[in-house]
Amino acid sequence: MKLTLPHVLTTGLLGALGAIGSAHAAPADAELLALVQRHAQAQNSFDLAALKATTAENYVEISPVGAVDEREKMLSFYAPEQKWPSPQLQVDEPAVRVFGETALISARLSYRLDQEGAARTFAMRAGYVARLVDNQWLLVSAQYTGIRPPKQ
């Protein structure tokens, strides 16, 4: 294949634009991962103020059992009188995709609860949609899917 000057210039320009895009994506990725971490921790500790601060007014959540909850219903679930002992939470295996003012984030949420000397662990895969609203990333959607434990 013969490379022409326009082909070489176009390839170089696209490569340079890709490098610039990657350099700008990293701060957004870190910000979005921090948003997901704050949201997951707020749910785990029943922190209504943090849940309100991390979600948009039009937030919708799909629970692990398939229930669709709008923001107010989700917030009512985390009311202080509903609180129970929080398990240890770990957020890992993140993947972030940014499309302008919208981002898709997925992560694994792993929980460990010590009950009467026995540890119980479980995990969920979480998918989030975030939007840039007034220069601040907010979650507009979350969906949770349980991860089956390995067969013994």
PDB file of C-alpha atoms in Angstrom, residues 51-132:
ATOM      1  CA  LEU A  51     -27.432  11.033  48.078  1.00  0.00           C
ATOM      2  CA  LYS A  52     -29.171  14.297  47.222  1.00  0.00           C
ATOM      3  CA  ALA A  53     -25.817  15.884  46.310  1.00  0.00           C
ATOM      4  CA  THR A  54     -24.814  13.041  43.960  1.00  0.00           C
ATOM      5  CA  THR A  55     -28.128  12.565  42.122  1.00  0.00           C
ATOM      6  CA  ALA A  56     -30.035  14.749  39.669  1.00  0.00           C
ATOM      7  CA  GLU A  57     -33.699  15.623  40.211  1.00  0.00           C
ATOM      8  CA  ASN A  58     -34.683  13.193  37.440  1.00  0.00           C
ATOM      9  CA  TYR A  59     -32.629  10.259  38.836  1.00  0.00           C
ATOM     10  CA  VAL A  60     -34.075   6.761  38.331  1.00  0.00           C
ATOM     11  CA  GLU A  61     -32.767   3.578  39.926  1.00  0.00           C
ATOM     12  CA  ILE A  62     -33.371  -0.056  39.028  1.00  0.00           C
ATOM     13  CA  SER A  63     -32.865  -2.262  42.073  1.00  0.00           C
ATOM     14  CA  PRO A  64     -31.304  -5.742  42.053  1.00  0.00           C
ATOM     15  CA  VAL A  65     -34.841  -7.207  42.121  1.00  0.00           C
ATOM     16  CA  GLY A  66     -35.929  -5.146  39.115  1.00  0.00           C
ATOM     17  CA  ALA A  67     -37.951  -2.437  40.870  1.00  0.00           C
ATOM     18  CA  VAL A  68     -37.844   0.963  39.160  1.00  0.00           C
ATOM     19  CA  ASP A  69     -37.563   3.777  41.714  1.00  0.00           C
ATOM     20  CA  GLU A  70     -37.559   7.478  41.002  1.00  0.00           C
ATOM     21  CA  ARG A  71     -35.360   9.739  43.128  1.00  0.00           C
ATOM     22  CA  GLU A  72     -37.893  10.455  45.893  1.00  0.00           C
ATOM     23  CA  LYS A  73     -38.658   6.762  46.395  1.00  0.00           C
ATOM     24  CA  MET A  74     -34.939   5.943  46.462  1.00  0.00           C
ATOM     25  CA  LEU A  75     -34.339   8.694  49.020  1.00  0.00           C
ATOM     26  CA  SER A  76     -37.201   7.425  51.216  1.00  0.00           C
ATOM     27  CA  PHE A  77     -35.537   3.992  51.315  1.00  0.00           C
ATOM     28  CA  TYR A  78     -32.429   5.593  52.848  1.00  0.00           C
ATOM     29  CA  ALA A  79     -34.303   7.629  55.471  1.00  0.00           C
ATOM     30  CA  PRO A  80     -32.524   7.619  58.862  1.00  0.00           C
ATOM     31  CA  GLU A  81     -35.268   5.525  60.500  1.00  0.00           C
ATOM     32  CA  GLN A  82     -34.684   2.774  57.889  1.00  0.00           C
ATOM     33  CA  LYS A  83     -30.974   2.461  58.708  1.00  0.00           C
ATOM     34  CA  TRP A  84     -29.465  -0.868  59.686  1.00  0.00           C
ATOM     35  CA  PRO A  85     -25.833  -1.837  60.395  1.00  0.00           C
ATOM     36  CA  SER A  86     -23.770  -1.104  57.305  1.00  0.00           C
ATOM     37  CA  PRO A  87     -21.605  -3.784  55.731  1.00  0.00           C
ATOM     38  CA  GLN A  88     -18.070  -3.030  54.619  1.00  0.00           C
ATOM     39  CA  LEU A  89     -18.132  -1.773  51.032  1.00  0.00           C
ATOM     40  CA  GLN A  90     -15.541  -1.970  48.299  1.00  0.00           C
ATOM     41  CA  VAL A  91     -15.984  -0.389  44.863  1.00  0.00           C
ATOM     42  CA  ASP A  92     -13.709  -1.833  42.194  1.00  0.00           C
ATOM     43  CA  GLU A  93     -13.437  -2.960  38.575  1.00  0.00           C
ATOM     44  CA  PRO A  94     -14.511   0.454  37.253  1.00  0.00           C
ATOM     45  CA  ALA A  95     -15.051   1.272  33.599  1.00  0.00           C
ATOM     46  CA  VAL A  96     -15.809   4.822  32.447  1.00  0.00           C
ATOM     47  CA  ARG A  97     -16.979   5.992  29.038  1.00  0.00           C
ATOM     48  CA  VAL A  98     -17.489   9.724  28.491  1.00  0.00           C
ATOM     49  CA  PHE A  99     -19.620  11.038  25.618  1.00  0.00           C
ATOM     50  CA  GLY A 100     -19.561  14.820  25.865  1.00  0.00           C
ATOM     51  CA  GLU A 101     -21.822  15.782  28.781  1.00  0.00           C
ATOM     52  CA  THR A 102     -22.945  12.191  29.409  1.00  0.00           C
ATOM     53  CA  ALA A 103     -20.958   9.348  30.935  1.00  0.00           C
ATOM     54  CA  LEU A 104     -21.502   5.636  31.504  1.00  0.00           C
ATOM     55  CA  ILE A 105     -19.806   4.112  34.523  1.00  0.00           C
ATOM     56  CA  SER A 106     -19.826   0.511  35.655  1.00  0.00           C
ATOM     57  CA  ALA A 107     -18.269  -1.002  38.750  1.00  0.00           C
ATOM     58  CA  ARG A 108     -18.455  -3.973  41.069  1.00  0.00           C
ATOM     59  CA  LEU A 109     -19.821  -3.272  44.547  1.00  0.00           C
ATOM     60  CA  SER A 110     -18.617  -5.875  47.050  1.00  0.00           C
ATOM     61  CA  TYR A 111     -20.074  -6.112  50.539  1.00  0.00           C
ATOM     62  CA  ARG A 112     -18.950  -7.937  53.676  1.00  0.00           C
ATOM     63  CA  LEU A 113     -21.221  -8.192  56.674  1.00  0.00           C
ATOM     64  CA  ASP A 114     -20.137  -9.796  59.939  1.00  0.00           C
ATOM     65  CA  GLN A 115     -23.111 -11.435  61.656  1.00  0.00           C
ATOM     66  CA  GLU A 116     -22.683 -13.300  64.915  1.00  0.00           C
ATOM     67  CA  GLY A 117     -19.074 -14.173  64.168  1.00  0.00           C
ATOM     68  CA  ALA A 118     -19.734 -15.337  60.606  1.00  0.00           C
ATOM     69  CA  ALA A 119     -18.861 -13.253  57.578  1.00  0.00           C
ATOM     70  CA  ARG A 120     -21.365 -12.967  54.757  1.00  0.00           C
ATOM     71  CA  THR A 121     -20.195 -11.572  51.440  1.00  0.00           C
ATOM     72  CA  PHE A 122     -22.121 -10.589  48.332  1.00  0.00           C
ATOM     73  CA  ALA A 123     -21.528  -8.436  45.293  1.00  0.00           C
ATOM     74  CA  MET A 124     -23.410  -6.510  42.641  1.00  0.00           C
ATOM     75  CA  ARG A 125     -22.514  -5.096  39.276  1.00  0.00           C
ATOM     76  CA  ALA A 126     -23.648  -1.476  39.058  1.00  0.00           C
ATOM     77  CA  GLY A 127     -24.200   0.570  35.934  1.00  0.00           C
ATOM     78  CA  TYR A 128     -24.526   4.346  36.203  1.00  0.00           C
ATOM     79  CA  VAL A 129     -25.365   7.174  33.832  1.00  0.00           C
ATOM     80  CA  ALA A 130     -24.064  10.623  34.764  1.00  0.00           C
ATOM     81  CA  ARG A 131     -24.730  14.010  33.185  1.00  0.00           C
ATOM     82  CA  LEU A 132     -22.797  17.220  33.441  1.00  0.00           C
TER      83      LEU A 132
END
